[in-house]
Amino acid sequence: CEAGSIATGCREGLFEITYKYPKLNGESTDVVSEESEVKGCPKGWVEFTWKYPKPNRNYQSIDIQCAIPKETTIQSTQKDVWENKGSVSLFHDTKNKNLRVVIKQLKPEDSGKYKCNKRGRSQKTDEVELEVEEDGCQSQLIQTAYKTAKTTITCDYTGNKCKFFCKENGLTCEDILSTKSSVNGTFTLTETKCGFNMSISNVSSEHAGVYWCGVESNKGNSRASRKQIQLEVKAITTFKRSPTTGQNLTYWCKYPNGAFIKKFICKGEDPSICQPLVSTAKQNKNTGKFSMKEDKEKSSISITVRDVTPDDTGTYWCGAESTDKTRSNPFFHRFEMTVVSTTVSTTSSTSPVSSIQSTTASTESLGSFPVLVTVIICVAVLLLLFVLIFILIYKRLIHSKNTRNGAAAQYIKEV
């Protein structure tokens, strides 16, 4: 950071500045002092990094001289570990040959000049003047993301500095992305006219946590956060439908009991930035393509999509406008619609007809088969009955004939 430059942090935010020592000429202690002004935010925290006065020298300890609110000295006594001293934490990094200082939960009385001295030396060194104030700070946001979906965190900044995005981890905020490197796994940083967005795809429970977005100087020697985002990750009910082109489709979304006033549906893979298609807030809940009806007794809304086309394929979300400005809009259901097109052959004008006739004939043939079987069975049964009746009649005739012959023989014998 150049002498006299100003970097602004945010409420509940992190400010990080890298400040180098001036060069030392031999044993001379008459060194010109440079000063940097830094604006932090109440309830936030700042981080300063001081380089060794002489990179080729090892230091057993380094003192931090705090001039405001009163003359105090905080000394680092350990190496390569964080040391907590009240609201101040120190990390004497022997590998990178610097000292990192973090001041947490900033208060107005933390404003003042900070400087780093080599122990046992009273030489003048570079100073950082911290000013803690509200001006320019953005509010904290609690944002809810949904598993396997996408979510976008929006940060406002119109300057030309490098933008960054980090995730809080203990005393530090670990870098995830910046405009110098805009893609990292499931994270993507995109610059906009109003600032920049950080998108997270295929959200999982591991993405939950506290994030910060901010800017750093073009030289990379100072950084300032702009916004704190607490990301919550939840599961959401998902259902799917595959209507055919031209059909009307109706589906229902049940919302939890609560103070939700304005319900809406929107389309897109990312519910955090999708625009409402139809809302209960509007008097006309019918847009032609979409219509919505609310049943307050059952805490549900029904949505109808008319005359669906392949363009209607996509992901739809049932949600409500948040009444809490510190929270993102809540969503209750995710609906995935895939419109199936009707396939028609265009080889010749008679092809569809032939196909239909063939299908119809085949269907009719299959439909008459059970009737034919029934007729054959009936005929066979009738023939069987006829044969049985014939046999019975034949036997009765034979029996009758034998009876008459026996009687005649008896009569002749008696005579």
mmCIF file of C-alpha atoms in Angstrom:
data_model
loop_
_atom_site.group_PDB
_atom_site.id
_atom_site.type_symbol
_atom_site.label_atom_id
_atom_site.label_comp_id
_atom_site.label_asym_id
_atom_site.label_seq_id
_atom_site.Cartn_x
_atom_site.Cartn_y
_atom_site.Cartn_z
ATOM 1 C CA CYS A 1 0.000 0.000 0.000
ATOM 2 C CA GLU A 2 1.457 3.355 -1.004
ATOM 3 C CA ALA A 3 2.021 6.098 1.523
ATOM 4 C CA GLY A 4 -1.165 7.991 2.278
ATOM 5 C CA SER A 5 -3.438 5.475 0.536
ATOM 6 C CA ILE A 6 -6.780 4.549 2.080
ATOM 7 C CA ALA A 7 -8.498 1.171 2.069
ATOM 8 C CA THR A 8 -12.014 0.695 3.390
ATOM 9 C CA GLY A 9 -13.320 -2.357 5.285
ATOM 10 C CA CYS A 10 -16.902 -3.175 6.320
ATOM 11 C CA ARG A 11 -19.087 -3.689 9.341
ATOM 12 C CA GLU A 12 -18.584 -7.177 10.725
ATOM 13 C CA GLY A 13 -15.877 -7.454 8.106
ATOM 14 C CA LEU A 14 -12.239 -8.323 7.725
ATOM 15 C CA PHE A 15 -9.625 -5.807 6.690
ATOM 16 C CA GLU A 16 -6.228 -7.140 5.693
ATOM 17 C CA ILE A 17 -3.257 -4.944 4.815
ATOM 18 C CA THR A 18 0.316 -5.832 3.893
ATOM 19 C CA TYR A 19 2.821 -3.194 4.875
ATOM 20 C CA LYS A 20 6.575 -3.401 4.325
ATOM 21 C CA TYR A 21 9.328 -2.014 6.499
ATOM 22 C CA PRO A 22 11.501 0.742 5.059
ATOM 23 C CA LYS A 23 15.060 -0.209 4.228
ATOM 24 C CA LEU A 24 17.610 0.161 7.016
ATOM 25 C CA ASN A 25 20.980 1.785 6.228
ATOM 26 C CA GLY A 26 23.572 0.006 8.341
ATOM 27 C CA GLU A 27 23.115 0.684 12.029
ATOM 28 C CA SER A 28 21.403 3.996 11.457
ATOM 29 C CA THR A 29 18.146 4.412 13.344
ATOM 30 C CA ASP A 30 17.199 7.621 11.595
ATOM 31 C CA VAL A 31 14.640 6.102 9.192
ATOM 32 C CA VAL A 32 11.912 8.035 7.391
ATOM 33 C CA SER A 33 8.488 6.925 8.576
ATOM 34 C CA GLU A 34 5.597 6.283 6.198
ATOM 35 C CA GLU A 35 1.946 6.100 7.240
ATOM 36 C CA SER A 36 -1.093 4.286 5.839
ATOM 37 C CA GLU A 37 -4.694 5.036 6.756
ATOM 38 C CA VAL A 38 -7.039 2.088 7.052
ATOM 39 C CA LYS A 39 -10.799 2.159 7.583
ATOM 40 C CA GLY A 40 -12.279 -0.797 9.411
ATOM 41 C CA CYS A 41 -15.850 -1.487 10.496
ATOM 42 C CA PRO A 42 -17.459 -1.940 13.937
ATOM 43 C CA LYS A 43 -17.733 -5.584 15.039
ATOM 44 C CA GLY A 44 -15.403 -6.555 12.228
ATOM 45 C CA TRP A 45 -11.706 -7.388 12.295
ATOM 46 C CA VAL A 46 -8.571 -6.266 10.546
ATOM 47 C CA GLU A 47 -5.332 -7.973 9.676
ATOM 48 C CA PHE A 48 -1.957 -6.347 9.175
ATOM 49 C CA THR A 49 1.165 -8.089 7.902
ATOM 50 C CA TRP A 50 4.606 -6.633 8.541
ATOM 51 C CA LYS A 51 7.696 -7.929 6.762
ATOM 52 C CA TYR A 52 11.003 -8.395 8.576
ATOM 53 C CA PRO A 53 13.106 -5.221 8.527
ATOM 54 C CA LYS A 54 15.925 -7.332 7.104
ATOM 55 C CA PRO A 55 14.756 -10.520 5.293
ATOM 56 C CA ASN A 56 18.130 -12.276 5.773
ATOM 57 C CA ARG A 57 17.999 -11.958 9.548
ATOM 58 C CA ASN A 58 16.136 -14.150 12.028
ATOM 59 C CA TYR A 59 14.239 -12.486 14.862
ATOM 60 C CA GLN A 60 13.558 -14.185 18.151
ATOM 61 C CA SER A 61 10.638 -11.871 18.917
ATOM 62 C CA ILE A 62 8.903 -8.800 17.577
ATOM 63 C CA ASP A 63 7.034 -6.137 19.521
ATOM 64 C CA ILE A 64 3.845 -4.382 18.375
ATOM 65 C CA GLN A 65 3.536 -0.816 19.620
ATOM 66 C CA CYS A 66 -0.101 0.328 19.948
ATOM 67 C CA ALA A 67 -0.288 4.096 20.371
ATOM 68 C CA ILE A 68 -4.076 4.277 20.680
ATOM 69 C CA PRO A 69 -6.035 4.172 22.928
ATOM 70 C CA LYS A 70 -2.968 4.228 25.140
ATOM 71 C CA GLU A 71 0.673 3.388 24.822
ATOM 72 C CA THR A 72 0.833 -0.410 25.036
ATOM 73 C CA THR A 73 3.209 -3.012 23.701
ATOM 74 C CA ILE A 74 2.165 -6.488 22.633
ATOM 75 C CA GLN A 75 4.995 -8.921 22.078
ATOM 76 C CA SER A 76 5.067 -12.155 20.086
ATOM 77 C CA THR A 77 6.894 -14.807 22.093
ATOM 78 C CA GLN A 78 6.294 -17.916 19.948
ATOM 79 C CA LYS A 79 6.975 -18.827 16.351
ATOM 80 C CA ASP A 80 4.705 -20.260 13.666
ATOM 81 C CA VAL A 81 1.666 -20.505 15.970
ATOM 82 C CA TRP A 82 -1.184 -18.148 16.691
ATOM 83 C CA GLU A 83 -0.993 -16.329 20.012
ATOM 84 C CA ASN A 84 -4.166 -14.802 21.447
ATOM 85 C CA LYS A 85 -3.759 -11.684 23.550
ATOM 86 C CA GLY A 86 -7.269 -10.451 24.270
ATOM 87 C CA SER A 87 -8.847 -9.120 21.086
ATOM 88 C CA VAL A 88 -5.458 -9.221 19.308
ATOM 89 C CA SER A 89 -3.888 -12.335 17.754
ATOM 90 C CA LEU A 90 -0.305 -12.615 16.499
ATOM 91 C CA PHE A 91 1.396 -15.059 14.156
ATOM 92 C CA HIS A 92 5.176 -14.868 13.831
ATOM 93 C CA ASP A 93 5.722 -16.547 10.443
ATOM 94 C CA THR A 94 9.398 -17.517 10.196
ATOM 95 C CA LYS A 95 8.944 -19.167 6.795
ATOM 96 C CA ASN A 96 7.569 -16.053 5.071
ATOM 97 C CA LYS A 97 9.508 -13.761 7.440
ATOM 98 C CA ASN A 98 6.647 -11.587 8.549
ATOM 99 C CA LEU A 99 4.345 -10.910 11.469
ATOM 100 C CA ARG A 100 0.594 -11.109 11.069
ATOM 101 C CA VAL A 101 -1.615 -9.149 13.448
ATOM 102 C CA VAL A 102 -5.377 -9.682 13.682
ATOM 103 C CA ILE A 103 -7.628 -7.369 15.694
ATOM 104 C CA LYS A 104 -11.075 -8.867 16.237
ATOM 105 C CA GLN A 105 -14.454 -7.324 17.075
ATOM 106 C CA LEU A 106 -13.365 -3.801 16.231
ATOM 107 C CA LYS A 107 -14.617 -0.926 18.341
ATOM 108 C CA PRO A 108 -14.257 2.844 17.819
ATOM 109 C CA GLU A 109 -11.676 2.940 20.598
ATOM 110 C CA ASP A 110 -9.446 0.607 18.548
ATOM 111 C CA SER A 111 -8.798 3.506 16.184
ATOM 112 C CA GLY A 112 -5.251 4.827 16.259
ATOM 113 C CA LYS A 113 -1.704 4.259 15.048
ATOM 114 C CA TYR A 114 -0.073 0.853 15.019
ATOM 115 C CA LYS A 115 3.564 0.177 14.347
ATOM 116 C CA CYS A 116 5.937 -2.775 14.504
ATOM 117 C CA ASN A 117 9.325 -2.537 16.249
ATOM 118 C CA LYS A 118 12.207 -4.965 16.384
ATOM 119 C CA ARG A 119 12.723 -5.878 20.001
ATOM 120 C CA GLY A 120 15.420 -3.815 21.681
ATOM 121 C CA ARG A 121 15.402 -1.134 18.991
ATOM 122 C CA SER A 122 13.663 2.231 19.180
ATOM 123 C CA GLN A 123 13.993 3.124 15.499
ATOM 124 C CA LYS A 124 11.103 4.686 13.636
ATOM 125 C CA THR A 125 9.103 2.285 11.527
ATOM 126 C CA ASP A 126 6.195 2.321 9.133
ATOM 127 C CA GLU A 127 2.887 3.061 10.825
ATOM 128 C CA VAL A 128 -0.663 2.029 10.047
ATOM 129 C CA GLU A 129 -3.422 4.328 11.230
ATOM 130 C CA LEU A 130 -6.697 2.499 11.793
ATOM 131 C CA GLU A 131 -10.029 4.295 11.718
ATOM 132 C CA VAL A 132 -13.097 2.337 12.759
ATOM 133 C CA GLU A 133 -16.339 3.748 11.328
ATOM 134 C CA GLU A 134 -19.693 2.746 9.780
ATOM 135 C CA ASP A 135 -19.384 4.628 6.503
ATOM 136 C CA GLY A 136 -19.318 2.406 3.399
ATOM 137 C CA CYS A 137 -19.972 -0.855 5.243
ATOM 138 C CA GLN A 138 -22.420 -3.475 3.927
ATOM 139 C CA SER A 139 -24.854 -5.411 6.069
ATOM 140 C CA GLN A 140 -24.425 -9.038 6.990
ATOM 141 C CA LEU A 141 -26.599 -11.547 5.090
ATOM 142 C CA ILE A 142 -27.736 -15.013 6.112
ATOM 143 C CA GLN A 143 -28.208 -16.925 2.858
ATOM 144 C CA THR A 144 -29.773 -20.359 2.486
ATOM 145 C CA ALA A 145 -28.537 -22.696 -0.246
ATOM 146 C CA TYR A 146 -30.045 -26.059 -1.214
ATOM 147 C CA LYS A 147 -28.218 -29.341 -1.699
ATOM 148 C CA THR A 148 -27.208 -30.258 -5.284
ATOM 149 C CA ALA A 149 -28.446 -26.868 -6.510
ATOM 150 C CA LYS A 150 -26.520 -23.693 -7.291
ATOM 151 C CA THR A 151 -26.300 -20.519 -5.214
ATOM 152 C CA THR A 152 -24.885 -17.059 -5.918
ATOM 153 C CA ILE A 153 -23.515 -14.570 -3.418
ATOM 154 C CA THR A 154 -23.727 -10.960 -4.617
ATOM 155 C CA CYS A 155 -21.169 -8.332 -3.566
ATOM 156 C CA ASP A 156 -21.372 -4.638 -4.470
ATOM 157 C CA TYR A 157 -18.248 -2.770 -5.525
ATOM 158 C CA THR A 158 -17.736 -0.446 -8.506
ATOM 159 C CA GLY A 159 -14.010 0.316 -8.137
ATOM 160 C CA ASN A 160 -11.189 -1.068 -10.262
ATOM 161 C CA LYS A 161 -9.441 -3.003 -7.525
ATOM 162 C CA CYS A 162 -8.977 -6.737 -7.552
ATOM 163 C CA LYS A 163 -11.938 -8.590 -5.999
ATOM 164 C CA PHE A 164 -11.578 -11.587 -3.713
ATOM 165 C CA PHE A 165 -13.717 -14.126 -1.903
ATOM 166 C CA CYS A 166 -12.666 -16.083 1.182
ATOM 167 C CA LYS A 167 -14.051 -18.422 3.833
ATOM 168 C CA GLU A 168 -13.537 -17.868 7.526
ATOM 169 C CA ASN A 169 -11.402 -20.497 9.232
ATOM 170 C CA GLY A 170 -10.580 -19.766 12.822
ATOM 171 C CA LEU A 171 -8.608 -16.522 13.064
ATOM 172 C CA THR A 172 -8.067 -16.165 9.329
ATOM 173 C CA CYS A 173 -10.087 -15.950 6.136
ATOM 174 C CA GLU A 174 -8.766 -18.478 3.617
ATOM 175 C CA ASP A 175 -8.751 -17.317 0.004
ATOM 176 C CA ILE A 176 -11.042 -19.154 -2.387
ATOM 177 C CA LEU A 177 -11.044 -16.983 -5.504
ATOM 178 C CA SER A 178 -10.217 -13.551 -6.852
ATOM 179 C CA THR A 179 -10.429 -11.795 -10.201
ATOM 180 C CA LYS A 180 -6.850 -12.962 -10.710
ATOM 181 C CA SER A 181 -8.089 -16.572 -10.620
ATOM 182 C CA SER A 182 -11.852 -16.744 -11.157
ATOM 183 C CA VAL A 183 -12.505 -20.527 -11.095
ATOM 184 C CA ASN A 184 -11.777 -22.990 -8.310
ATOM 185 C CA GLY A 185 -13.646 -26.290 -8.375
ATOM 186 C CA THR A 186 -17.310 -25.574 -7.629
ATOM 187 C CA PHE A 187 -16.625 -21.838 -7.110
ATOM 188 C CA THR A 188 -16.806 -19.227 -9.879
ATOM 189 C CA LEU A 189 -16.285 -15.479 -9.561
ATOM 190 C CA THR A 190 -17.938 -13.194 -12.109
ATOM 191 C CA GLU A 191 -17.558 -9.423 -12.354
ATOM 192 C CA THR A 192 -20.728 -7.360 -12.867
ATOM 193 C CA LYS A 193 -21.527 -3.685 -13.427
ATOM 194 C CA CYS A 194 -22.364 -3.276 -9.750
ATOM 195 C CA GLY A 195 -19.611 -5.434 -8.311
ATOM 196 C CA PHE A 196 -19.060 -9.169 -8.512
ATOM 197 C CA ASN A 197 -20.841 -12.467 -7.859
ATOM 198 C CA MET A 198 -19.545 -15.677 -6.347
ATOM 199 C CA SER A 199 -21.393 -18.792 -7.564
ATOM 200 C CA ILE A 200 -21.217 -22.199 -5.906
ATOM 201 C CA SER A 201 -22.443 -25.162 -7.963
ATOM 202 C CA ASN A 202 -23.575 -28.581 -6.693
ATOM 203 C CA VAL A 203 -23.950 -27.278 -3.146
ATOM 204 C CA SER A 204 -23.259 -29.714 -0.300
ATOM 205 C CA SER A 205 -23.162 -29.490 3.494
ATOM 206 C CA GLU A 206 -19.407 -28.861 3.279
ATOM 207 C CA HIS A 207 -20.101 -25.445 1.754
ATOM 208 C CA ALA A 208 -21.827 -24.191 4.904
ATOM 209 C CA GLY A 209 -19.911 -21.531 6.824
ATOM 210 C CA VAL A 210 -19.033 -17.841 7.010
ATOM 211 C CA TYR A 211 -17.760 -16.161 3.849
ATOM 212 C CA TRP A 212 -16.379 -12.714 3.095
ATOM 213 C CA CYS A 213 -16.136 -10.871 -0.190
ATOM 214 C CA GLY A 214 -13.926 -7.848 -0.623
ATOM 215 C CA VAL A 215 -11.309 -6.001 -2.645
ATOM 216 C CA GLU A 216 -7.562 -5.634 -2.576
ATOM 217 C CA SER A 217 -5.240 -3.008 -3.976
ATOM 218 C CA ASN A 218 -3.839 -3.440 -7.459
ATOM 219 C CA LYS A 219 -0.411 -4.023 -5.943
ATOM 220 C CA GLY A 220 -1.836 -6.710 -3.713
ATOM 221 C CA ASN A 221 -0.505 -5.161 -0.502
ATOM 222 C CA SER A 222 -3.856 -4.317 1.081
ATOM 223 C CA ARG A 223 -7.212 -6.075 1.238
ATOM 224 C CA ALA A 224 -10.596 -5.013 2.557
ATOM 225 C CA SER A 225 -13.757 -7.055 2.998
ATOM 226 C CA ARG A 226 -17.055 -5.712 1.734
ATOM 227 C CA LYS A 227 -19.620 -8.157 3.046
ATOM 228 C CA GLN A 228 -20.074 -11.066 5.423
ATOM 229 C CA ILE A 229 -22.299 -13.946 4.316
ATOM 230 C CA GLN A 230 -23.326 -16.772 6.602
ATOM 231 C CA LEU A 231 -24.229 -19.647 4.288
ATOM 232 C CA GLU A 232 -26.693 -22.263 5.512
ATOM 233 C CA VAL A 233 -27.210 -25.472 3.508
ATOM 234 C CA LYS A 234 -30.528 -27.341 3.604
ATOM 235 C CA ALA A 235 -32.220 -30.233 1.820
ATOM 236 C CA ILE A 236 -35.339 -29.545 -0.260
ATOM 237 C CA THR A 237 -38.187 -31.692 -1.586
ATOM 238 C CA THR A 238 -37.844 -32.340 -5.322
ATOM 239 C CA PHE A 239 -40.388 -33.855 -7.698
ATOM 240 C CA LYS A 240 -40.309 -34.437 -11.465
ATOM 241 C CA ARG A 241 -42.827 -34.527 -14.314
ATOM 242 C CA SER A 242 -42.559 -35.235 -18.074
ATOM 243 C CA PRO A 243 -45.589 -33.764 -19.867
ATOM 244 C CA THR A 244 -46.087 -33.958 -23.628
ATOM 245 C CA THR A 245 -45.981 -30.905 -25.863
ATOM 246 C CA GLY A 246 -49.328 -29.113 -25.887
ATOM 247 C CA GLN A 247 -50.544 -30.445 -22.546
ATOM 248 C CA ASN A 248 -51.551 -28.357 -19.532
ATOM 249 C CA LEU A 249 -49.693 -29.269 -16.353
ATOM 250 C CA THR A 250 -50.717 -28.479 -12.761
ATOM 251 C CA TYR A 251 -48.580 -29.131 -9.713
ATOM 252 C CA TRP A 252 -48.796 -28.215 -6.030
ATOM 253 C CA CYS A 253 -46.370 -26.759 -3.499
ATOM 254 C CA LYS A 254 -46.999 -26.933 0.232
ATOM 255 C CA TYR A 255 -45.375 -24.201 2.293
ATOM 256 C CA PRO A 256 -44.635 -24.242 6.043
ATOM 257 C CA ASN A 257 -46.792 -22.299 8.442
ATOM 258 C CA GLY A 258 -45.312 -18.897 9.091
ATOM 259 C CA ALA A 259 -45.357 -15.228 8.249
ATOM 260 C CA PHE A 260 -44.889 -15.740 4.499
ATOM 261 C CA ILE A 261 -46.993 -13.141 2.708
ATOM 262 C CA LYS A 262 -45.880 -13.150 -0.929
ATOM 263 C CA LYS A 263 -45.389 -16.557 -2.536
ATOM 264 C CA PHE A 264 -43.957 -16.924 -6.011
ATOM 265 C CA ILE A 265 -42.499 -19.372 -8.506
ATOM 266 C CA CYS A 266 -39.351 -18.807 -10.521
ATOM 267 C CA LYS A 267 -37.360 -20.748 -13.089
ATOM 268 C CA GLY A 268 -33.623 -21.478 -13.102
ATOM 269 C CA GLU A 269 -30.926 -23.707 -11.672
ATOM 270 C CA ASP A 270 -30.074 -21.041 -9.075
ATOM 271 C CA PRO A 271 -32.958 -19.954 -6.800
ATOM 272 C CA SER A 272 -30.927 -17.123 -5.248
ATOM 273 C CA ILE A 273 -31.029 -15.100 -8.490
ATOM 274 C CA CYS A 274 -34.046 -16.481 -10.399
ATOM 275 C CA GLN A 275 -36.784 -13.979 -11.274
ATOM 276 C CA PRO A 276 -40.448 -14.639 -10.265
ATOM 277 C CA LEU A 277 -42.749 -15.779 -13.093
ATOM 278 C CA VAL A 278 -45.976 -15.348 -11.137
ATOM 279 C CA SER A 279 -46.642 -14.204 -7.573
ATOM 280 C CA THR A 280 -49.495 -14.034 -5.078
ATOM 281 C CA ALA A 281 -48.486 -10.409 -4.504
ATOM 282 C CA LYS A 282 -49.972 -9.452 -7.875
ATOM 283 C CA GLN A 283 -53.716 -9.013 -8.323
ATOM 284 C CA ASN A 284 -53.565 -10.857 -11.625
ATOM 285 C CA LYS A 285 -52.146 -14.276 -10.843
ATOM 286 C CA ASN A 286 -52.577 -15.379 -14.467
ATOM 287 C CA THR A 287 -49.852 -14.508 -16.975
ATOM 288 C CA GLY A 288 -51.284 -16.553 -19.818
ATOM 289 C CA LYS A 289 -48.618 -19.253 -19.651
ATOM 290 C CA PHE A 290 -48.562 -19.549 -15.840
ATOM 291 C CA SER A 291 -51.294 -19.185 -13.259
ATOM 292 C CA MET A 292 -51.228 -19.574 -9.488
ATOM 293 C CA LYS A 293 -53.907 -20.297 -6.906
ATOM 294 C CA GLU A 294 -53.386 -20.263 -3.143
ATOM 295 C CA ASP A 295 -55.233 -22.382 -0.589
ATOM 296 C CA LYS A 296 -54.475 -20.760 2.760
ATOM 297 C CA GLU A 297 -56.361 -23.395 4.743
ATOM 298 C CA LYS A 298 -54.136 -26.140 3.363
ATOM 299 C CA SER A 299 -51.025 -23.910 3.247
ATOM 300 C CA SER A 300 -50.450 -24.748 -0.398
ATOM 301 C CA ILE A 301 -50.348 -23.159 -3.815
ATOM 302 C CA SER A 302 -51.159 -24.756 -7.167
ATOM 303 C CA ILE A 303 -49.397 -23.720 -10.356
ATOM 304 C CA THR A 304 -50.694 -24.421 -13.846
ATOM 305 C CA VAL A 305 -48.504 -24.284 -16.962
ATOM 306 C CA ARG A 306 -50.560 -24.098 -20.153
ATOM 307 C CA ASP A 307 -49.733 -25.539 -23.555
ATOM 308 C CA VAL A 308 -46.231 -26.679 -22.560
ATOM 309 C CA THR A 309 -43.410 -26.570 -25.109
ATOM 310 C CA PRO A 310 -39.808 -27.790 -25.038
ATOM 311 C CA ASP A 311 -38.815 -24.253 -23.977
ATOM 312 C CA ASP A 312 -40.653 -24.835 -20.702
ATOM 313 C CA THR A 313 -38.210 -27.610 -19.763
ATOM 314 C CA GLY A 314 -36.194 -26.646 -16.685
ATOM 315 C CA THR A 315 -36.137 -26.299 -12.896
ATOM 316 C CA TYR A 316 -38.848 -24.350 -11.078
ATOM 317 C CA TRP A 317 -38.829 -23.180 -7.449
ATOM 318 C CA CYS A 318 -41.686 -22.429 -5.062
ATOM 319 C CA GLY A 319 -40.608 -19.696 -2.666
ATOM 320 C CA ALA A 320 -41.604 -16.623 -0.705
ATOM 321 C CA GLU A 321 -40.273 -13.116 -0.249
ATOM 322 C CA SER A 322 -38.389 -12.829 3.036
ATOM 323 C CA THR A 323 -39.735 -10.331 5.546
ATOM 324 C CA ASP A 324 -36.298 -10.230 7.199
ATOM 325 C CA LYS A 325 -33.842 -8.078 5.235
ATOM 326 C CA THR A 326 -30.904 -9.914 6.784
ATOM 327 C CA ARG A 327 -32.060 -13.237 5.288
ATOM 328 C CA SER A 328 -32.430 -14.524 1.746
ATOM 329 C CA ASN A 329 -35.765 -15.668 0.299
ATOM 330 C CA PRO A 330 -36.867 -19.109 1.554
ATOM 331 C CA PHE A 331 -37.861 -21.901 -0.847
ATOM 332 C CA PHE A 332 -39.979 -24.986 -0.106
ATOM 333 C CA HIS A 333 -40.094 -27.118 -3.272
ATOM 334 C CA ARG A 334 -38.060 -27.768 -6.392
ATOM 335 C CA PHE A 335 -39.901 -28.962 -9.504
ATOM 336 C CA GLU A 336 -38.033 -30.407 -12.502
ATOM 337 C CA MET A 337 -40.040 -30.487 -15.738
ATOM 338 C CA THR A 338 -38.952 -32.227 -18.943
ATOM 339 C CA VAL A 339 -41.294 -31.637 -21.883
ATOM 340 C CA VAL A 340 -41.483 -34.617 -24.260
ATOM 341 C CA SER A 341 -41.980 -33.773 -27.938
ATOM 342 C CA THR A 342 -44.343 -35.828 -30.129
ATOM 343 C CA THR A 343 -42.265 -37.531 -32.857
ATOM 344 C CA VAL A 344 -43.726 -37.287 -36.415
ATOM 345 C CA SER A 345 -42.018 -38.736 -39.517
ATOM 346 C CA THR A 346 -41.533 -36.255 -42.380
ATOM 347 C CA THR A 347 -40.277 -38.739 -45.017
ATOM 348 C CA SER A 348 -43.533 -38.572 -47.065
ATOM 349 C CA SER A 349 -47.070 -37.303 -46.614
ATOM 350 C CA THR A 350 -48.448 -40.869 -46.512
ATOM 351 C CA SER A 351 -45.937 -42.245 -44.012
ATOM 352 C CA PRO A 352 -47.794 -41.164 -40.863
ATOM 353 C CA VAL A 353 -51.062 -42.604 -42.201
ATOM 354 C CA SER A 354 -49.437 -45.948 -43.078
ATOM 355 C CA SER A 355 -47.875 -46.109 -39.698
ATOM 356 C CA ILE A 356 -51.198 -45.430 -38.033
ATOM 357 C CA GLN A 357 -53.075 -47.952 -40.193
ATOM 358 C CA SER A 358 -50.466 -50.613 -39.524
ATOM 359 C CA THR A 359 -50.671 -49.975 -35.838
ATOM 360 C CA THR A 360 -54.488 -50.034 -35.934
ATOM 361 C CA ALA A 361 -54.623 -53.306 -37.919
ATOM 362 C CA SER A 362 -52.182 -54.925 -35.594
ATOM 363 C CA THR A 363 -54.216 -53.757 -32.639
ATOM 364 C CA GLU A 364 -57.470 -55.030 -34.158
ATOM 365 C CA SER A 365 -55.849 -58.398 -34.928
ATOM 366 C CA LEU A 366 -54.658 -58.680 -31.383
ATOM 367 C CA GLY A 367 -58.075 -57.640 -30.118
ATOM 368 C CA SER A 368 -59.974 -60.370 -32.154
ATOM 369 C CA PHE A 369 -57.754 -63.231 -31.020
ATOM 370 C CA PRO A 370 -59.500 -63.823 -27.651
ATOM 371 C CA VAL A 371 -62.911 -63.919 -29.423
ATOM 372 C CA LEU A 372 -61.686 -66.579 -31.864
ATOM 373 C CA VAL A 373 -60.389 -68.719 -29.039
ATOM 374 C CA THR A 374 -63.721 -68.426 -27.239
ATOM 375 C CA VAL A 375 -65.672 -69.512 -30.349
ATOM 376 C CA ILE A 376 -63.430 -72.550 -30.891
ATOM 377 C CA ILE A 377 -63.838 -73.631 -27.288
ATOM 378 C CA CYS A 378 -67.613 -73.241 -27.459
ATOM 379 C CA VAL A 379 -67.814 -75.283 -30.683
ATOM 380 C CA ALA A 380 -65.647 -78.026 -29.181
ATOM 381 C CA VAL A 381 -67.862 -78.194 -26.091
ATOM 382 C CA LEU A 382 -70.990 -78.418 -28.216
ATOM 383 C CA LEU A 383 -69.485 -81.215 -30.320
ATOM 384 C CA LEU A 384 -68.521 -83.087 -27.197
ATOM 385 C CA LEU A 385 -72.037 -82.764 -25.810
ATOM 386 C CA PHE A 386 -73.478 -83.955 -29.132
ATOM 387 C CA VAL A 387 -71.234 -87.028 -29.075
ATOM 388 C CA LEU A 388 -72.214 -87.829 -25.485
ATOM 389 C CA ILE A 389 -75.892 -87.474 -26.271
ATOM 390 C CA PHE A 390 -75.517 -89.692 -29.335
ATOM 391 C CA ILE A 391 -73.761 -92.378 -27.275
ATOM 392 C CA LEU A 392 -76.515 -92.316 -24.627
ATOM 393 C CA ILE A 393 -79.262 -92.598 -27.227
ATOM 394 C CA TYR A 394 -77.441 -95.445 -28.955
ATOM 395 C CA LYS A 395 -77.032 -97.381 -25.709
ATOM 396 C CA ARG A 396 -80.713 -96.904 -24.863
ATOM 397 C CA LEU A 397 -81.777 -98.227 -28.252
ATOM 398 C CA ILE A 398 -79.563 -101.302 -27.897
ATOM 399 C CA HIS A 399 -80.948 -101.987 -24.437
ATOM 400 C CA SER A 400 -84.528 -101.658 -25.644
ATOM 401 C CA LYS A 401 -83.909 -104.063 -28.528
ATOM 402 C CA ASN A 402 -82.359 -106.671 -26.249
ATOM 403 C CA THR A 403 -85.349 -106.465 -23.941
ATOM 404 C CA ARG A 404 -87.846 -107.119 -26.747
ATOM 405 C CA ASN A 405 -85.838 -110.100 -28.068
ATOM 406 C CA GLY A 406 -85.748 -111.675 -24.596
ATOM 407 C CA ALA A 407 -89.509 -111.408 -24.178
ATOM 408 C CA ALA A 408 -90.176 -113.039 -27.570
ATOM 409 C CA ALA A 409 -87.944 -115.983 -26.743
ATOM 410 C CA GLN A 410 -89.734 -116.526 -23.439
ATOM 411 C CA TYR A 411 -93.117 -116.526 -25.160
ATOM 412 C CA ILE A 412 -92.054 -119.203 -27.681
ATOM 413 C CA LYS A 413 -90.747 -121.439 -24.909
ATOM 414 C CA GLU A 414 -94.016 -121.293 -22.975
ATOM 415 C CA VAL A 415 -96.033 -122.228 -26.038
#
